[in-house]
Amino acid sequence: MTEIRHEPVAPTRTQWLAPGAAIDAHRHDDHQIVYAGRGVLAVTTSAGSWVAPGTRAIWVPAGTVHAHQAHGALELRLLGLPASDNPLGLDQPTVLEVGPLLRELILAYTQAPDDDTPERGRLRAVLLDQLKASPQQPLHLPTPTAPLLRAVCEILRENPADDRTLAALGREVGASDRTLSRLFKSDLGMSFPQWRTQLRLYRALVLLAEDTPVTAVAHRCGWSSASAFIDVFRRTFGHTPGTHQPRRRASSTG
């Protein structure tokens, strides 16, 4: 991220992004909550990527250089908060669970951003209270800095279905599995299996937003069967993968 725009005030608004569209790297002096009312949203910094479907929001602390990426048609809800308002005390991007009440509060608050009435102030206070109660979610794909680790991670990014062991991948990049295992812990703060699972879930959300069939997503992301994929997905997100498919949502609401 070399070109960095500085927009002092984090906007509060709703905007649509086409599939694959992006908002380039920038920073605010305010905190920001970013939420996908529809589609899947990814926020990327120099430290990694955070991904959020409609049941999650991403907290972006003040001063963080970040970019947005749309997967599927994205209804982007942006909510700016002064740097003094940090109900969770978070100093790094974090994925937060969004329950039905918090979702409705975000939708209502971003619907009329120029409204400065007392009612809107009360709405904001309830929203901040709900944020305090929002569990944090480990949906973070950290970016490696060690060259050997970058090489391994790039192989898997190119093909998340690659099911080789760490030892086999190590032979390709010229490192032992012990060295790579240590690097995963020290550089990324997670084990190799944890990182690979995060990568596969990240890619699965992207493919689902593009309306890829669940069985195809499972195989392209490295699960042995659709049922195994659905089980991991449900345990992570609390619902089945079909929830994120545009065609299925349209048919269920029409």
PDB file of N, CA, C and O in Angstrom, residues 156 159-166 168-169 192 196 200 222:
ATOM      1  N   LEU A 156      -0.590 -21.838  -1.220  1.00  0.00           N
ATOM      2  CA  LEU A 156      -1.930 -22.185  -0.766  1.00  0.00           C
ATOM      3  C   LEU A 156      -2.967 -21.156  -1.196  1.00  0.00           C
ATOM      4  O   LEU A 156      -4.131 -21.511  -1.454  1.00  0.00           O
ATOM      5  N   ASN A 159      -4.004 -22.111  -4.546  1.00  0.00           N
ATOM      6  CA  ASN A 159      -4.836 -23.314  -4.581  1.00  0.00           C
ATOM      7  C   ASN A 159      -5.164 -23.759  -3.160  1.00  0.00           C
ATOM      8  O   ASN A 159      -4.456 -24.585  -2.573  1.00  0.00           O
ATOM      9  N   PRO A 160      -6.240 -23.215  -2.573  1.00  0.00           N
ATOM     10  CA  PRO A 160      -6.594 -23.597  -1.200  1.00  0.00           C
ATOM     11  C   PRO A 160      -6.891 -25.085  -1.045  1.00  0.00           C
ATOM     12  O   PRO A 160      -6.847 -25.597   0.075  1.00  0.00           O
ATOM     13  N   ALA A 161      -7.184 -25.780  -2.143  1.00  0.00           N
ATOM     14  CA  ALA A 161      -7.476 -27.208  -2.060  1.00  0.00           C
ATOM     15  C   ALA A 161      -6.216 -28.060  -1.967  1.00  0.00           C
ATOM     16  O   ALA A 161      -6.306 -29.272  -1.760  1.00  0.00           O
ATOM     17  N   ASP A 162      -5.055 -27.460  -2.100  1.00  0.00           N
ATOM     18  CA  ASP A 162      -3.789 -28.182  -1.955  1.00  0.00           C
ATOM     19  C   ASP A 162      -3.734 -28.774  -0.548  1.00  0.00           C
ATOM     20  O   ASP A 162      -3.708 -28.033   0.441  1.00  0.00           O
ATOM     21  N   ASP A 163      -3.737 -30.087  -0.454  1.00  0.00           N
ATOM     22  CA  ASP A 163      -3.807 -30.734   0.868  1.00  0.00           C
ATOM     23  C   ASP A 163      -2.480 -31.333   1.310  1.00  0.00           C
ATOM     24  O   ASP A 163      -2.443 -32.197   2.191  1.00  0.00           O
ATOM     25  N   ARG A 164      -1.384 -30.878   0.705  1.00  0.00           N
ATOM     26  CA  ARG A 164      -0.082 -31.398   1.112  1.00  0.00           C
ATOM     27  C   ARG A 164       0.236 -31.036   2.557  1.00  0.00           C
ATOM     28  O   ARG A 164      -0.215 -30.008   3.077  1.00  0.00           O
ATOM     29  N   THR A 165       1.032 -31.878   3.189  1.00  0.00           N
ATOM     30  CA  THR A 165       1.466 -31.611   4.549  1.00  0.00           C
ATOM     31  C   THR A 165       2.455 -30.450   4.566  1.00  0.00           C
ATOM     32  O   THR A 165       2.988 -30.037   3.517  1.00  0.00           O
ATOM     33  N   LEU A 166       2.717 -29.929   5.751  1.00  0.00           N
ATOM     34  CA  LEU A 166       3.683 -28.845   5.881  1.00  0.00           C
ATOM     35  C   LEU A 166       5.076 -29.321   5.472  1.00  0.00           C
ATOM     36  O   LEU A 166       5.857 -28.561   4.887  1.00  0.00           O
ATOM     37  N   ALA A 168       5.759 -31.536   3.118  1.00  0.00           N
ATOM     38  CA  ALA A 168       5.803 -31.570   1.659  1.00  0.00           C
ATOM     39  C   ALA A 168       5.913 -30.170   1.076  1.00  0.00           C
ATOM     40  O   ALA A 168       6.673 -29.922   0.134  1.00  0.00           O
ATOM     41  N   LEU A 169       5.182 -29.231   1.642  1.00  0.00           N
ATOM     42  CA  LEU A 169       5.281 -27.847   1.184  1.00  0.00           C
ATOM     43  C   LEU A 169       6.673 -27.288   1.478  1.00  0.00           C
ATOM     44  O   LEU A 169       7.235 -26.525   0.685  1.00  0.00           O
ATOM     45  N   PHE A 192      -0.169 -23.850  11.479  1.00  0.00           N
ATOM     46  CA  PHE A 192      -0.390 -24.067  10.053  1.00  0.00           C
ATOM     47  C   PHE A 192      -1.825 -24.525   9.762  1.00  0.00           C
ATOM     48  O   PHE A 192      -2.487 -23.969   8.875  1.00  0.00           O
ATOM     49  N   ARG A 196      -4.507 -22.390   7.431  1.00  0.00           N
ATOM     50  CA  ARG A 196      -5.081 -22.974   6.220  1.00  0.00           C
ATOM     51  C   ARG A 196      -6.610 -23.001   6.302  1.00  0.00           C
ATOM     52  O   ARG A 196      -7.291 -22.729   5.307  1.00  0.00           O
ATOM     53  N   ARG A 200      -9.194 -21.135   3.756  1.00  0.00           N
ATOM     54  CA  ARG A 200     -10.260 -21.855   3.062  1.00  0.00           C
ATOM     55  C   ARG A 200     -11.628 -21.231   3.338  1.00  0.00           C
ATOM     56  O   ARG A 200     -12.467 -21.132   2.437  1.00  0.00           O
ATOM     57  N   GLY A 222     -10.865 -27.335  -0.625  1.00  0.00           N
ATOM     58  CA  GLY A 222     -10.076 -28.369   0.025  1.00  0.00           C
ATOM     59  C   GLY A 222     -10.780 -29.268   1.008  1.00  0.00           C
ATOM     60  O   GLY A 222     -10.131 -30.070   1.681  1.00  0.00           O
TER      61      GLY A 222
END
